[in-house]
CSV table of C-alpha atoms in Angstrom, one decimal:
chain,number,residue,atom,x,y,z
A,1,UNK,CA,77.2,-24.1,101.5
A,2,UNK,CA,78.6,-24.1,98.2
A,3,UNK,CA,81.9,-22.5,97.2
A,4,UNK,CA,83.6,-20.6,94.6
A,5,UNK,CA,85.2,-24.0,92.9
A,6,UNK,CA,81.1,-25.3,92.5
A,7,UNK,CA,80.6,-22.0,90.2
A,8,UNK,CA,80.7,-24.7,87.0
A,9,UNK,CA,79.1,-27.6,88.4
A,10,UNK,CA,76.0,-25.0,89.4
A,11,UNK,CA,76.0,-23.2,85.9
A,12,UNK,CA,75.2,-26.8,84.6
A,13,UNK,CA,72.8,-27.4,86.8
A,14,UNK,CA,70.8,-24.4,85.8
A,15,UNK,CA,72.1,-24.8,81.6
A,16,UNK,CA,70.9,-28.0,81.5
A,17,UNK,CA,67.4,-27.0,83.3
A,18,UNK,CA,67.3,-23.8,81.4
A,19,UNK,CA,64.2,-24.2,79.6
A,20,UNK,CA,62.5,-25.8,82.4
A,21,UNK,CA,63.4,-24.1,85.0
A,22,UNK,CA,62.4,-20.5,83.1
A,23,UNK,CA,58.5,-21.3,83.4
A,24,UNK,CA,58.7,-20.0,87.4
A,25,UNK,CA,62.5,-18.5,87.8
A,26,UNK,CA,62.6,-15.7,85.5
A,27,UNK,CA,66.2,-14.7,86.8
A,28,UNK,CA,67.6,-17.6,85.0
A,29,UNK,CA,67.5,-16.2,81.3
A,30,UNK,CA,70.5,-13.6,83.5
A,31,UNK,CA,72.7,-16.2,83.8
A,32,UNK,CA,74.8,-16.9,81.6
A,33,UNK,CA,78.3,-17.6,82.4
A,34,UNK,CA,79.5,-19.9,85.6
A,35,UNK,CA,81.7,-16.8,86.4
A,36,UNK,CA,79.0,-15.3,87.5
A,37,UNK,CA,78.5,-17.1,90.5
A,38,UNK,CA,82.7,-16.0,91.2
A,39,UNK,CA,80.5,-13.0,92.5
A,40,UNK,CA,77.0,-14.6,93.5
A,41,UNK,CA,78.7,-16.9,96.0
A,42,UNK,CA,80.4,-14.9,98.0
A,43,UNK,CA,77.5,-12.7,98.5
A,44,UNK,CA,75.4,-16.1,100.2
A,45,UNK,CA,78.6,-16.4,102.2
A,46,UNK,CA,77.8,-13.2,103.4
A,47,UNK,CA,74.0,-14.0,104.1
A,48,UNK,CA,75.1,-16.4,106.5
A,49,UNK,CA,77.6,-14.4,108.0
A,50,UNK,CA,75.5,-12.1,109.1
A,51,UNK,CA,72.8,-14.3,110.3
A,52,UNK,CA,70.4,-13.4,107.4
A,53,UNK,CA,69.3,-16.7,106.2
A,54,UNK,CA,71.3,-19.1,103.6
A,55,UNK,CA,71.5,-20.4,100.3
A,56,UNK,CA,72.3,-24.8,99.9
A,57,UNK,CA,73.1,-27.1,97.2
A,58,UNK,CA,71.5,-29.9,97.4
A,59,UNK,CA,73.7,-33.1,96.3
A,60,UNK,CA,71.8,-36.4,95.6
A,61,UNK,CA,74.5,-39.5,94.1
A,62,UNK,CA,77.2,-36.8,94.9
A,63,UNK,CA,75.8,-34.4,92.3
A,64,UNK,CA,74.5,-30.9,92.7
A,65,UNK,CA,71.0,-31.2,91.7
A,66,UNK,CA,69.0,-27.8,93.1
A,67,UNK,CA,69.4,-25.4,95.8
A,68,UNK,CA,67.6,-24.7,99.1
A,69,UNK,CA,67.3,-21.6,100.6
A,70,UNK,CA,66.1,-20.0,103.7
A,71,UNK,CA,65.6,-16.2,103.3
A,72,UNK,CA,63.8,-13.0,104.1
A,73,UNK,CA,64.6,-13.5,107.9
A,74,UNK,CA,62.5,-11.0,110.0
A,75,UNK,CA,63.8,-11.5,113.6
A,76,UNK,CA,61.4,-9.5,115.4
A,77,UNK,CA,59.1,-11.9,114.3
A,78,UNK,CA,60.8,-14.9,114.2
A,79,UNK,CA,59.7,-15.7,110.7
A,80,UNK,CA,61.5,-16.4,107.4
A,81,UNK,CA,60.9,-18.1,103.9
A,82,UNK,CA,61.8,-21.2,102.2
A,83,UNK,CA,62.4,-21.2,98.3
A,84,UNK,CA,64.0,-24.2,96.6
A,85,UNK,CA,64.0,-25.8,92.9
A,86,UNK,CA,65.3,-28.5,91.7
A,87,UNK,CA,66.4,-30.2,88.4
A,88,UNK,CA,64.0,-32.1,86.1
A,89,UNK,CA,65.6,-35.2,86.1
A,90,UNK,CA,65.5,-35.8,89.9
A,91,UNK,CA,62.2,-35.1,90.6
A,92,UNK,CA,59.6,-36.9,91.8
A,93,UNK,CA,62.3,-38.7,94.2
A,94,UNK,CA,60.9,-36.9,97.6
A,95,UNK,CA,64.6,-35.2,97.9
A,96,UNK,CA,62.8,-31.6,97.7
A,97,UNK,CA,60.3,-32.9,100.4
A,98,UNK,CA,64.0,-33.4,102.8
A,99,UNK,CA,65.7,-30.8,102.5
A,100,UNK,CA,62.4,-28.7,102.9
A,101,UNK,CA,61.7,-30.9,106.3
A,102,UNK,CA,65.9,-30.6,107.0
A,103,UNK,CA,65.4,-26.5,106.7
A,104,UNK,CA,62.0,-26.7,108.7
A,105,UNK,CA,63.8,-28.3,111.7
A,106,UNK,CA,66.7,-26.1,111.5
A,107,UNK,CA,64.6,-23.1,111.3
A,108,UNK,CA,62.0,-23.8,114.3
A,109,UNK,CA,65.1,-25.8,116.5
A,110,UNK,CA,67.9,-24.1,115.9
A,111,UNK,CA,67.2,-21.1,114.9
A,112,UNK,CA,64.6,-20.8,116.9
A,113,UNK,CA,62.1,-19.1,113.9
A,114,UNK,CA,57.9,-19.5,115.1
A,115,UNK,CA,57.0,-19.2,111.3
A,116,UNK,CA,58.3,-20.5,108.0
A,117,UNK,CA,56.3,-19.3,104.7
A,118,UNK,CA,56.5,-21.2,101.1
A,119,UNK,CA,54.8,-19.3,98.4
A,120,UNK,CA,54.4,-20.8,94.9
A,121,UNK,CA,52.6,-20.1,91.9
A,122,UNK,CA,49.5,-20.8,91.4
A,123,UNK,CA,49.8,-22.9,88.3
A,124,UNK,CA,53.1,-24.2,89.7
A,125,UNK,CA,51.6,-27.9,91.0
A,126,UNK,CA,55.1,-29.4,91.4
A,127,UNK,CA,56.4,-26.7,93.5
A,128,UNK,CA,53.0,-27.2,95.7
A,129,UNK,CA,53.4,-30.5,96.6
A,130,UNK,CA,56.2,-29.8,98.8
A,131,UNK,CA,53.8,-27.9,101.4
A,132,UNK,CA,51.3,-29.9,100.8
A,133,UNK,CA,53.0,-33.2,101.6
A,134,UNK,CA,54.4,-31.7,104.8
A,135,UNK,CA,51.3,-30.3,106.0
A,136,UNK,CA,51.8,-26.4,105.2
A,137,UNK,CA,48.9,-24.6,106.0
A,138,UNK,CA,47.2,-22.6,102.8
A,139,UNK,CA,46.5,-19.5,103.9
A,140,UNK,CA,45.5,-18.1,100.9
A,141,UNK,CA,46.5,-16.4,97.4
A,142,UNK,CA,48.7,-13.1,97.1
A,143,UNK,CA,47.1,-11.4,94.2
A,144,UNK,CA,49.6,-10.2,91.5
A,145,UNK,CA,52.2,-11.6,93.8
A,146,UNK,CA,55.1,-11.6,91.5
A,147,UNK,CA,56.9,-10.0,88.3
A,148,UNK,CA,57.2,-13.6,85.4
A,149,UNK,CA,58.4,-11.6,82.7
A,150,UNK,CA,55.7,-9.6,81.2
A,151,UNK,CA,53.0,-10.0,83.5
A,152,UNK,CA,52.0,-10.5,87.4
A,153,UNK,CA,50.6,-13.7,88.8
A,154,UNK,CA,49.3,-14.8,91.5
A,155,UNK,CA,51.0,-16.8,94.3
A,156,UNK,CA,49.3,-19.2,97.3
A,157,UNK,CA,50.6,-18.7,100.6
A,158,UNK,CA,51.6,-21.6,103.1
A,159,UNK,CA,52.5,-21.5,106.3
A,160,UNK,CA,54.0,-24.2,109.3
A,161,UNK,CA,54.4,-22.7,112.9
A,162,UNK,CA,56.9,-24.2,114.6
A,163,UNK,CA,54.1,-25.9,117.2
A,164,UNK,CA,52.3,-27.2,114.6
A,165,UNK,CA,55.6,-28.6,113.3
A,166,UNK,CA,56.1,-30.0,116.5
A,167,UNK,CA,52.8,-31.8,117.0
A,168,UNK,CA,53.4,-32.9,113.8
A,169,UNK,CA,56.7,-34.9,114.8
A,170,UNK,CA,55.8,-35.1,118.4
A,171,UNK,CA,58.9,-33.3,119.2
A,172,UNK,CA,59.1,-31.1,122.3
């Protein structure tokens, strides 16, 4: 969980990813000062308070690199959803692939969550490799599935179930 004293360190993270980071996070072009985050954080301290999901730096060589999050937590359900990105510089190193499988088992064994949805782009390849490599189920594409700054596109859908996680890593 990151704290009001990273507000700098993650401003750099997303200043120095800006550009590339704006092709799938349109929300990025609104900030604009780390102060903002003197706000922001306290609000994901909040998430987890109150047992609504979370929001996680990841560190790799004692750096903040991207964040992780585990959110739209529907409890009657017992499903939730995993976004995440990650700077340019880092990637291709299998850390998203982790902290993706590090969320999964918290989610299914922990938490005790039956279903845990990704959805990317379409065009996004790099963001759909992480499902991919770990086996996510495609269940299809949500037309129109998201506001990119002047027009809607479309977003697949994956899926894991926690037994299918399971089987996966033989874990019972």
């Amino acid at each position: 969980m990151l704290l009001l004293q990273d507000s700098n360190e993650l401003f750099q993270l997303i200043d120095q990813n800006r550009t590339y980071l704006k092709e799938w996070l349109p929300w990025i072009d609104h900030i604009i000062s780390p102060y903002q985050y003197q706000s922001i954080i306290p609000d994901w301290h909040k998430q987890l308070s109150d047992n609504n999901g979370f929001q996680a730096g990841i560190f790799y060589r004692d750096k903040l690199v991207g964040m992780i999050s585990l959110q739209q937590l529907d409890w009657m359900s017992r499903q939730a959803s995993i976004g995440y990105y990650l700077g340019e510089s880092v990637q291709g190193k299998g850390i998203m692939t982790k902290c993706v499988a590090a969320v999964l088992n918290h989610a299914f064994y922990y938490l005790n969550l039956n279903r845990i949805e990704i959805r990317c782009g379409i065009n996004n390849v790099k963001s759909q490799a992480i499902p991919k490599k770990l086996h996510f189920r495609k269940e299809g594409i949500i037309r129109d599935g998201e506001w990119l700054y002047d027009h809607y596109h479309d977003l697949y859908l994956y899926s894991m179930l926690e037994r299918e996680w399971t089987a996966l890593h033989h874990r019972k």
